[in-house]
């Protein structure tokens, strides 16, 4: 009788495969309140690495970290009409606290444009105070009707950036810089994720923005996932909150603003873009454990050698974990590390010691080969970089292979059943976008013919990327 697979095969049931992997790789559990999640240590370790890499890039463009309250007076949200209308169905509102009804209901933070503007209006007085570049790492609550771990949860973790500028051009350039130099650089060079940079249609814009820039990735089943957004807010919030500055010419002007965010959804994307039927495949630059050194069994100096190899690899700059739990069967441990997607396993047993070799198992391309123990410190950094590049290449090849050029709404909907479609925006337009939405197909973003981000929705040659999405 054939042994049952550890995970439901992707080809049989992709959503079930995803849930199996989240559970068996020990990434997260469902929380006690519907739509919430408990992020387990291995999953949180991935988020910590993401935070570290993102935080470096955010600070690299000049933003500073701050923190704003979780509770926001409901009246703040009503000051910007599009904003409150866009978020109204998702709000969690506190009306009773401290044993009595509150005089004013309090909203649990769905995003922080309103409360941050309340303080920007106090902090910005003169052109000398601009640009003001703030980021916060926080949690937010958006009441989710169809929750799925990491992808759509009622509470999730994220970073949200908020900036104020003297001119519209300064804000426009900064929003594009976040999309390109922070998000795209991180996603491609750390997460090894192929992403398409574009702008959202009017229908898909952030509530209260005049333009939304997005990064879209193709998952293993051909669906799209929005991985990060950067918004030009214009002066909408500045006017609602009287965020003004005295210009060099001595004139009171409203600031121009941006906001931008990325979330723990990226962990879900990591699973769905790189995972396979054996589990996760974690990009080496992201992995908190890049290599695990396993003792196959005790005796003959194996455990001592495993620990020695671990020390050598750490000295070579590799993030290493030593697994010398020889009271647990080797096969079970090997499967667990494979499920967790650790890029490299170095397996050492008594016979390997006799030969001066170790078995090198590479998670990303697969396969094993014996290598000299003394060569590991030089070899592994090269192997890890090769496998980092391989993951990015695979994700890009998948997108290109499953993207179809079309000219009609029918062709676009048909292509979206298994992948993405590219259709001239002039052939689709808002009416065609609405017809696709009736079939659960959306315009993920608009791009220029050369792949760049168009300056306007109606720019000549603009292409709509159409797909089913998570």
Short mmCIF file of C-alpha atoms in Angstrom, two decimals:
data_model
loop_
_atom_site.label_atom_id
_atom_site.label_comp_id
_atom_site.label_asym_id
_atom_site.label_seq_id
_atom_site.Cartn_x
_atom_site.Cartn_y
_atom_site.Cartn_z
CA UNK A 1 0.00 0.00 0.00
CA UNK A 2 1.40 3.37 -1.06
CA UNK A 3 2.38 5.73 1.73
CA UNK A 4 0.08 8.77 2.03
CA UNK A 5 1.76 12.06 1.07
CA UNK A 6 2.66 14.47 3.87
CA UNK A 7 0.84 17.28 2.05
CA UNK A 8 -2.16 17.29 -0.26
CA UNK A 9 -0.60 17.57 -3.76
CA UNK A 10 -0.90 21.03 -5.30
CA UNK A 11 -2.41 19.60 -8.47
CA UNK A 12 -5.20 17.90 -6.49
CA UNK A 13 -6.30 20.81 -4.30
CA UNK A 14 -4.15 23.94 -4.14
CA UNK A 15 -6.07 25.64 -1.27
CA UNK A 16 -5.93 22.45 0.81
CA UNK A 17 -2.21 22.09 0.04
CA UNK A 18 -1.73 25.66 1.31
CA UNK A 19 -3.56 24.95 4.58
CA UNK A 20 -1.67 21.67 5.04
CA UNK A 21 1.68 23.40 4.60
CA UNK A 22 0.85 26.26 6.98
CA UNK A 23 -0.05 23.67 9.61
CA UNK A 24 2.69 21.08 9.11
CA UNK A 25 5.51 23.59 8.63
CA UNK A 26 4.36 25.14 11.93
CA UNK A 27 3.82 28.63 10.56
CA UNK A 28 0.51 29.58 12.20
CA UNK A 29 -2.72 28.43 13.83
CA UNK A 30 -6.21 29.89 13.77
CA UNK A 31 -6.87 32.21 16.70
CA UNK A 32 -9.81 31.89 19.11
CA UNK A 33 -11.74 34.75 17.44
CA UNK A 34 -12.80 34.08 13.87
CA UNK A 35 -10.36 35.58 11.40
CA UNK A 36 -7.47 35.97 13.83
CA UNK A 37 -4.26 33.95 13.79
CA UNK A 38 -1.50 32.83 16.12
CA UNK A 39 1.84 33.13 14.35
CA UNK A 40 4.07 30.32 15.55
CA UNK A 41 7.81 30.82 16.19
CA UNK A 42 8.96 29.51 12.80
CA UNK A 43 6.46 31.72 10.97
CA UNK A 44 7.28 34.71 13.16
CA UNK A 45 10.98 34.14 12.47
CA UNK A 46 10.23 34.67 8.77
CA UNK A 47 8.37 37.89 9.62
CA UNK A 48 11.26 39.10 11.78
CA UNK A 49 13.68 38.61 8.89
CA UNK A 50 11.26 40.44 6.59
CA UNK A 51 11.04 43.28 9.09
CA UNK A 52 14.82 43.56 9.35
CA UNK A 53 15.32 43.71 5.58
CA UNK A 54 12.41 46.07 4.99
CA UNK A 55 13.34 48.35 7.88
CA UNK A 56 16.83 48.85 6.44
CA UNK A 57 15.34 49.91 3.10
CA UNK A 58 12.71 52.16 4.68
CA UNK A 59 15.33 53.97 6.72
CA UNK A 60 17.51 54.10 3.62
CA UNK A 61 15.00 56.43 1.94
CA UNK A 62 14.96 58.70 4.98
CA UNK A 63 11.89 57.56 6.94
CA UNK A 64 11.94 57.24 10.73
CA UNK A 65 9.94 54.81 12.84
CA UNK A 66 7.25 56.04 15.23
CA UNK A 67 4.15 54.60 16.87
CA UNK A 68 0.55 55.82 16.92
CA UNK A 69 -2.41 54.56 19.00
CA UNK A 70 -4.43 51.47 18.16
CA UNK A 71 -7.67 53.30 19.05
CA UNK A 72 -8.90 56.11 16.79
CA UNK A 73 -11.90 58.39 17.47
CA UNK A 74 -14.60 57.49 14.96
CA UNK A 75 -15.01 61.17 14.08
CA UNK A 76 -11.49 61.18 12.59
CA UNK A 77 -12.52 58.73 9.88
CA UNK A 78 -15.57 60.73 8.89
CA UNK A 79 -13.47 63.76 7.95
CA UNK A 80 -12.39 62.21 4.62
CA UNK A 81 -15.53 60.98 2.82
CA UNK A 82 -13.99 58.45 0.39
CA UNK A 83 -11.82 57.02 3.15
CA UNK A 84 -14.63 56.29 5.59
CA UNK A 85 -16.86 54.92 2.81
CA UNK A 86 -14.10 52.58 1.65
CA UNK A 87 -13.41 51.19 5.11
CA UNK A 88 -16.89 51.25 6.67
CA UNK A 89 -17.69 47.53 6.06
CA UNK A 90 -14.38 46.46 7.64
CA UNK A 91 -14.39 48.56 10.81
CA UNK A 92 -14.34 47.15 14.33
CA UNK A 93 -15.91 49.76 16.63
CA UNK A 94 -15.67 49.93 20.43
CA UNK A 95 -18.77 51.46 22.05
CA UNK A 96 -18.45 50.18 25.65
CA UNK A 97 -15.38 50.26 27.91
CA UNK A 98 -14.56 50.72 31.57
CA UNK A 99 -18.03 49.51 32.54
CA UNK A 100 -19.93 52.24 30.66
CA UNK A 101 -20.92 53.41 27.20
CA UNK A 102 -18.37 55.69 25.54
CA UNK A 103 -19.31 59.26 24.67
CA UNK A 104 -17.77 58.74 21.24
CA UNK A 105 -17.26 55.34 19.58
CA UNK A 106 -13.64 54.30 19.04
CA UNK A 107 -12.44 52.54 15.90
CA UNK A 108 -9.78 49.83 16.18
CA UNK A 109 -7.06 50.91 13.75
CA UNK A 110 -7.80 49.75 10.16
CA UNK A 111 -5.04 52.06 8.86
CA UNK A 112 -3.61 55.28 10.28
CA UNK A 113 -3.98 58.09 7.73
CA UNK A 114 -6.49 59.91 9.92
CA UNK A 115 -4.76 59.77 13.30
CA UNK A 116 -1.35 60.47 11.80
CA UNK A 117 -2.71 63.54 10.02
CA UNK A 118 -4.07 64.80 13.32
CA UNK A 119 -0.46 64.95 14.52
CA UNK A 120 1.10 66.01 11.22
CA UNK A 121 -1.10 69.12 11.45
CA UNK A 122 0.61 69.92 14.78
CA UNK A 123 4.15 69.02 13.73
CA UNK A 124 4.26 70.75 10.34
CA UNK A 125 4.43 74.53 10.52
CA UNK A 126 6.95 75.62 7.90
CA UNK A 127 8.52 74.41 4.66
CA UNK A 128 11.57 73.68 6.84
CA UNK A 129 9.60 70.82 8.47
CA UNK A 130 9.19 69.06 5.11
CA UNK A 131 9.44 66.41 3.94
CA UNK A 132 8.14 64.60 7.02
CA UNK A 133 8.74 60.85 6.56
CA UNK A 134 7.24 58.49 9.16
CA UNK A 135 6.85 54.69 9.29
CA UNK A 136 5.31 52.46 11.94
CA UNK A 137 5.35 48.71 12.52
CA UNK A 138 1.98 47.77 13.98
CA UNK A 139 -1.11 45.59 13.82
CA UNK A 140 -4.40 46.57 12.19
CA UNK A 141 -7.93 45.19 12.30
CA UNK A 142 -10.20 44.87 9.26
CA UNK A 143 -13.24 42.67 9.76
CA UNK A 144 -12.75 39.85 7.27
CA UNK A 145 -15.68 37.79 6.01
CA UNK A 146 -13.65 35.04 4.31
CA UNK A 147 -10.48 34.61 6.37
CA UNK A 148 -7.47 32.58 5.29
CA UNK A 149 -4.25 32.42 7.30
CA UNK A 150 -1.76 35.12 6.27
CA UNK A 151 -3.75 36.07 3.16
CA UNK A 152 -6.88 37.59 4.70
CA UNK A 153 -7.17 37.82 8.48
CA UNK A 154 -9.16 40.14 10.70
CA UNK A 155 -5.96 41.19 12.48
CA UNK A 156 -2.63 41.27 10.71
CA UNK A 157 0.83 42.77 11.13
CA UNK A 158 2.31 45.33 8.78
CA UNK A 159 4.35 48.43 8.29
CA UNK A 160 2.64 51.61 7.18
CA UNK A 161 4.49 54.66 5.98
CA UNK A 162 3.05 58.18 5.93
CA UNK A 163 4.74 61.24 4.48
CA UNK A 164 4.08 64.95 3.92
CA UNK A 165 5.73 66.97 1.13
CA UNK A 166 5.79 70.53 -0.09
CA UNK A 167 4.75 69.77 -3.69
CA UNK A 168 2.75 67.21 -5.62
CA UNK A 169 5.83 66.29 -7.63
CA UNK A 170 7.84 65.55 -4.48
CA UNK A 171 5.05 63.26 -3.22
CA UNK A 172 4.71 61.54 -6.60
CA UNK A 173 8.44 60.84 -6.83
CA UNK A 174 8.58 59.55 -3.26
CA UNK A 175 5.62 57.18 -3.74
CA UNK A 176 7.34 55.74 -6.82
CA UNK A 177 10.62 55.45 -4.92
CA UNK A 178 8.92 53.37 -2.22
CA UNK A 179 7.41 51.06 -4.84
CA UNK A 180 10.75 50.62 -6.62
CA UNK A 181 13.59 51.03 -4.09
CA UNK A 182 11.92 49.58 -1.00
CA UNK A 183 9.27 47.08 -2.03
CA UNK A 184 10.46 45.80 -5.41
CA UNK A 185 14.08 45.64 -4.28
CA UNK A 186 13.11 43.66 -1.17
CA UNK A 187 10.71 41.32 -2.92
CA UNK A 188 13.00 40.50 -5.81
CA UNK A 189 16.37 40.45 -4.05
CA UNK A 190 15.36 38.95 -0.69
CA UNK A 191 12.10 37.08 -1.24
CA UNK A 192 13.19 36.00 -4.75
CA UNK A 193 9.71 36.93 -5.97
CA UNK A 194 9.09 38.10 -9.49
CA UNK A 195 6.74 41.10 -9.20
CA UNK A 196 5.02 43.35 -11.70
CA UNK A 197 5.03 47.06 -10.85
CA UNK A 198 2.02 49.03 -12.03
CA UNK A 199 -0.71 51.46 -11.06
CA UNK A 200 -4.22 50.59 -9.93
CA UNK A 201 -7.29 51.58 -11.91
CA UNK A 202 -9.65 54.17 -10.43
CA UNK A 203 -11.92 51.32 -9.28
CA UNK A 204 -9.08 49.59 -7.41
CA UNK A 205 -7.45 52.64 -5.81
CA UNK A 206 -7.01 53.01 -2.06
CA UNK A 207 -9.93 54.88 -0.51
CA UNK A 208 -8.98 58.57 -0.42
CA UNK A 209 -5.99 58.34 -2.79
CA UNK A 210 -5.48 60.04 -6.15
CA UNK A 211 -3.17 57.25 -7.35
CA UNK A 212 -2.18 53.82 -6.08
CA UNK A 213 1.00 52.04 -7.15
CA UNK A 214 1.07 48.28 -6.66
CA UNK A 215 3.28 45.21 -6.84
CA UNK A 216 1.56 42.04 -8.07
CA UNK A 217 2.91 38.50 -7.94
CA UNK A 218 1.75 35.30 -9.64
CA UNK A 219 1.22 32.40 -7.26
CA UNK A 220 1.82 28.74 -8.06
CA UNK A 221 -1.77 28.24 -9.23
CA UNK A 222 -1.67 31.21 -11.61
CA UNK A 223 -3.70 33.58 -9.43
CA UNK A 224 -2.47 37.06 -8.52
CA UNK A 225 -1.67 38.42 -5.09
CA UNK A 226 -1.16 42.09 -4.24
CA UNK A 227 2.09 42.25 -2.28
CA UNK A 228 2.42 45.93 -1.45
CA UNK A 229 0.98 49.33 -2.35
CA UNK A 230 2.19 52.92 -2.35
CA UNK A 231 -0.42 55.68 -2.54
CA UNK A 232 -0.40 59.30 -3.59
CA UNK A 233 -2.98 60.89 -1.31
CA UNK A 234 -2.87 64.29 -2.95
CA UNK A 235 -4.19 66.92 -0.51
CA UNK A 236 -7.37 65.06 0.50
CA UNK A 237 -6.31 64.29 4.06
CA UNK A 238 -4.32 67.52 4.40
CA UNK A 239 -7.46 69.56 3.73
CA UNK A 240 -9.61 67.40 6.02
CA UNK A 241 -7.12 67.80 8.90
CA UNK A 242 -5.79 71.29 8.05
CA UNK A 243 -2.23 70.03 7.58
CA UNK A 244 -0.58 73.20 6.27
CA UNK A 245 2.82 74.81 6.10
CA UNK A 246 4.16 78.31 5.56
CA UNK A 247 5.97 78.34 2.21
CA UNK A 248 9.22 80.21 1.43
CA UNK A 249 7.02 82.89 -0.11
CA UNK A 250 5.11 83.32 3.16
CA UNK A 251 1.92 81.64 1.91
CA UNK A 252 -0.04 78.99 3.81
CA UNK A 253 -0.15 75.82 1.68
CA UNK A 254 -1.60 72.35 2.21
CA UNK A 255 0.94 69.53 2.16
CA UNK A 256 0.94 66.73 -0.41
CA UNK A 257 1.01 63.25 1.04
CA UNK A 258 1.77 59.57 0.50
CA UNK A 259 1.05 56.39 2.42
CA UNK A 260 2.37 52.88 1.77
CA UNK A 261 2.21 49.45 3.35
CA UNK A 262 3.15 45.77 3.21
CA UNK A 263 1.91 43.01 5.50
CA UNK A 264 2.26 39.47 6.83
CA UNK A 265 0.49 38.53 3.59
CA UNK A 266 4.02 38.22 2.22
CA UNK A 267 4.42 35.00 4.24
CA UNK A 268 1.40 33.57 2.43
CA UNK A 269 2.92 34.69 -0.86
CA UNK A 270 6.18 32.99 0.07
CA UNK A 271 4.30 29.72 0.55
CA UNK A 272 2.25 29.96 -2.64
CA UNK A 273 4.98 31.23 -4.95
CA UNK A 274 7.88 29.00 -3.87
CA UNK A 275 6.30 26.02 -2.09
CA UNK A 276 6.05 22.57 -3.65
CA UNK A 277 4.54 19.21 -2.75
CA UNK A 278 7.30 18.64 -0.19
CA UNK A 279 6.75 21.92 1.68
CA UNK A 280 8.24 25.39 1.83
CA UNK A 281 11.27 26.54 -0.12
CA UNK A 282 12.67 29.54 1.73
CA UNK A 283 14.95 31.93 -0.22
CA UNK A 284 18.43 31.75 1.35
CA UNK A 285 18.71 35.51 1.89
CA UNK A 286 15.48 35.43 3.88
CA UNK A 287 15.96 32.18 5.80
CA UNK A 288 16.68 32.54 9.50
CA UNK A 289 18.27 29.09 9.17
CA UNK A 290 20.13 28.81 5.89
CA UNK A 291 21.68 25.44 6.67
CA UNK A 292 20.92 22.73 9.19
CA UNK A 293 23.68 20.26 10.09
CA UNK A 294 22.14 16.92 11.06
CA UNK A 295 23.69 14.06 12.96
CA UNK A 296 22.27 10.92 11.35
CA UNK A 297 22.96 8.88 14.49
CA UNK A 298 25.13 9.05 17.59
CA UNK A 299 28.50 7.39 18.13
CA UNK A 300 31.96 7.43 16.49
CA UNK A 301 32.34 11.18 17.10
CA UNK A 302 29.41 12.14 14.83
CA UNK A 303 27.77 14.63 17.19
CA UNK A 304 31.09 16.30 17.92
CA UNK A 305 31.83 16.63 14.19
CA UNK A 306 28.34 18.00 13.49
CA UNK A 307 28.86 20.73 16.10
CA UNK A 308 32.31 21.51 14.72
CA UNK A 309 30.92 21.84 11.18
CA UNK A 310 28.20 24.14 12.50
CA UNK A 311 30.82 26.41 14.06
CA UNK A 312 32.84 26.50 10.81
CA UNK A 313 29.81 27.44 8.76
CA UNK A 314 28.82 30.20 11.19
CA UNK A 315 32.33 31.60 10.91
CA UNK A 316 31.84 31.61 7.13
CA UNK A 317 28.74 33.79 7.54
CA UNK A 318 26.09 31.09 7.13
CA UNK A 319 23.08 31.12 9.47
CA UNK A 320 23.24 27.59 10.89
CA UNK A 321 21.29 25.33 13.18
CA UNK A 322 22.76 22.08 14.50
CA UNK A 323 20.34 19.17 14.80
CA UNK A 324 21.94 16.59 17.09
CA UNK A 325 18.66 15.12 18.36
CA UNK A 326 19.70 11.54 17.73
CA UNK A 327 16.92 10.25 20.00
CA UNK A 328 14.49 11.30 17.21
CA UNK A 329 14.58 9.20 14.01
CA UNK A 330 16.67 10.81 11.29
CA UNK A 331 13.97 10.37 8.64
CA UNK A 332 11.42 12.29 10.67
CA UNK A 333 13.85 15.15 11.26
CA UNK A 334 14.83 15.31 7.59
CA UNK A 335 11.17 15.53 6.53
CA UNK A 336 10.50 18.27 9.09
CA UNK A 337 13.38 20.40 7.80
CA UNK A 338 12.24 19.78 4.23
CA UNK A 339 8.71 20.92 5.14
CA UNK A 340 10.14 24.10 6.69
CA UNK A 341 12.08 24.80 3.51
CA UNK A 342 15.55 25.23 5.01
CA UNK A 343 17.71 25.81 1.90
CA UNK A 344 20.49 23.33 2.73
CA UNK A 345 20.83 20.22 4.86
CA UNK A 346 24.27 18.86 5.72
CA UNK A 347 23.82 15.26 6.85
CA UNK A 348 26.66 13.44 8.65
CA UNK A 349 26.78 9.86 9.90
CA UNK A 350 29.53 7.40 10.92
CA UNK A 351 30.19 6.26 7.34
CA UNK A 352 30.47 9.86 6.17
CA UNK A 353 33.06 10.54 8.87
CA UNK A 354 35.14 7.60 7.67
CA UNK A 355 35.14 9.08 4.17
CA UNK A 356 35.64 12.69 5.29
CA UNK A 357 32.41 13.64 3.50
CA UNK A 358 28.91 14.87 4.26
CA UNK A 359 25.70 14.47 2.27
CA UNK A 360 24.58 17.86 0.94
CA UNK A 361 20.82 18.11 0.33
CA UNK A 362 19.67 21.24 -1.51
CA UNK A 363 16.01 22.04 -0.92
CA UNK A 364 15.46 24.44 -3.82
CA UNK A 365 16.69 22.45 -6.84
CA UNK A 366 16.33 19.16 -4.95
CA UNK A 367 18.77 16.28 -4.88
CA UNK A 368 21.68 15.16 -2.73
CA UNK A 369 25.39 14.71 -3.32
CA UNK A 370 28.40 13.82 -1.17
CA UNK A 371 30.88 16.67 -0.61
CA UNK A 372 34.12 16.91 1.33
CA UNK A 373 33.50 18.20 4.85
CA UNK A 374 36.51 20.48 4.58
CA UNK A 375 35.02 22.18 1.50
CA UNK A 376 31.66 23.09 3.08
CA UNK A 377 32.65 26.51 4.43
CA UNK A 378 33.74 27.65 0.96
CA UNK A 379 30.98 25.84 -0.94
CA UNK A 380 27.81 26.76 0.95
CA UNK A 381 27.82 30.55 0.44
CA UNK A 382 28.08 29.96 -3.32
CA UNK A 383 25.35 27.31 -3.28
CA UNK A 384 23.01 29.59 -1.34
CA UNK A 385 23.44 32.42 -3.84
CA UNK A 386 22.86 30.03 -6.76
CA UNK A 387 19.63 28.81 -5.19
CA UNK A 388 18.47 32.36 -4.40
CA UNK A 389 18.82 33.24 -8.09
CA UNK A 390 17.13 29.99 -9.13
CA UNK A 391 13.96 30.78 -7.15
CA UNK A 392 13.64 34.23 -8.73
CA UNK A 393 14.20 32.77 -12.18
CA UNK A 394 11.56 30.08 -11.62
CA UNK A 395 8.96 32.61 -10.46
CA UNK A 396 9.66 34.85 -13.47
CA UNK A 397 9.50 31.96 -15.92
CA UNK A 398 6.16 30.86 -14.45
CA UNK A 399 4.65 34.31 -14.92
CA UNK A 400 5.89 34.65 -18.49
CA UNK A 401 4.74 31.15 -19.43
CA UNK A 402 1.25 31.68 -18.00
CA UNK A 403 0.59 35.20 -19.29
CA UNK A 404 -1.38 35.56 -22.54
CA UNK A 405 -1.77 38.55 -24.86
CA UNK A 406 -5.48 39.09 -25.62
CA UNK A 407 -7.76 41.68 -27.27
CA UNK A 408 -11.26 40.83 -26.02
CA UNK A 409 -13.03 40.55 -22.67
CA UNK A 410 -13.90 36.92 -23.39
CA UNK A 411 -10.28 36.03 -24.11
CA UNK A 412 -9.17 37.82 -20.95
CA UNK A 413 -11.64 35.90 -18.77
CA UNK A 414 -10.61 32.60 -20.38
CA UNK A 415 -6.90 33.26 -19.81
CA UNK A 416 -7.60 34.22 -16.17
CA UNK A 417 -8.84 30.68 -15.50
CA UNK A 418 -5.23 29.44 -15.42
CA UNK A 419 -3.02 32.53 -15.42
CA UNK A 420 -2.83 36.20 -16.37
CA UNK A 421 -3.92 38.15 -19.42
CA UNK A 422 -2.53 41.34 -20.91
CA UNK A 423 -5.07 43.47 -22.75
CA UNK A 424 -4.76 47.05 -24.01
CA UNK A 425 -6.56 49.33 -21.57
CA UNK A 426 -8.03 51.15 -24.58
CA UNK A 427 -9.77 47.88 -25.54
CA UNK A 428 -10.99 47.17 -22.01
CA UNK A 429 -11.69 50.41 -20.18
CA UNK A 430 -13.85 50.85 -17.07
CA UNK A 431 -16.86 49.16 -18.73
CA UNK A 432 -14.87 46.05 -19.59
CA UNK A 433 -13.35 46.07 -16.11
CA UNK A 434 -16.86 45.98 -14.62
CA UNK A 435 -17.87 43.07 -16.87
CA UNK A 436 -14.79 41.08 -15.83
CA UNK A 437 -15.59 41.74 -12.16
CA UNK A 438 -18.92 39.95 -12.66
CA UNK A 439 -16.84 36.85 -13.45
CA UNK A 440 -14.56 37.31 -10.38
CA UNK A 441 -11.74 38.57 -12.59
CA UNK A 442 -10.04 41.88 -11.80
CA UNK A 443 -7.59 44.31 -13.35
CA UNK A 444 -4.59 43.84 -11.10
CA UNK A 445 -2.67 46.82 -12.45
CA UNK A 446 -1.91 48.98 -15.45
CA UNK A 447 1.55 48.90 -17.04
CA UNK A 448 3.19 50.60 -19.99
CA UNK A 449 4.11 48.58 -23.10
CA UNK A 450 7.77 48.57 -22.02
CA UNK A 451 6.88 47.24 -18.55
CA UNK A 452 7.27 50.56 -16.74
CA UNK A 453 4.59 52.24 -14.63
CA UNK A 454 2.38 54.52 -16.77
CA UNK A 455 2.10 58.17 -15.74
CA UNK A 456 -1.70 58.10 -16.11
CA UNK A 457 -4.51 55.59 -16.60
CA UNK A 458 -5.14 56.82 -20.13
CA UNK A 459 -1.49 57.08 -21.20
CA UNK A 460 -1.04 55.82 -24.79
CA UNK A 461 -0.18 52.12 -24.99
CA UNK A 462 -1.25 51.30 -21.42
CA UNK A 463 -1.79 47.57 -20.83
CA UNK A 464 -4.14 46.06 -18.22
CA UNK A 465 -2.94 42.97 -16.34
CA UNK A 466 -6.02 40.84 -15.73
CA UNK A 467 -6.29 37.85 -13.36
CA UNK A 468 -8.22 36.08 -10.66
CA UNK A 469 -6.81 37.07 -7.32
CA UNK A 470 -6.55 36.14 -3.66
#
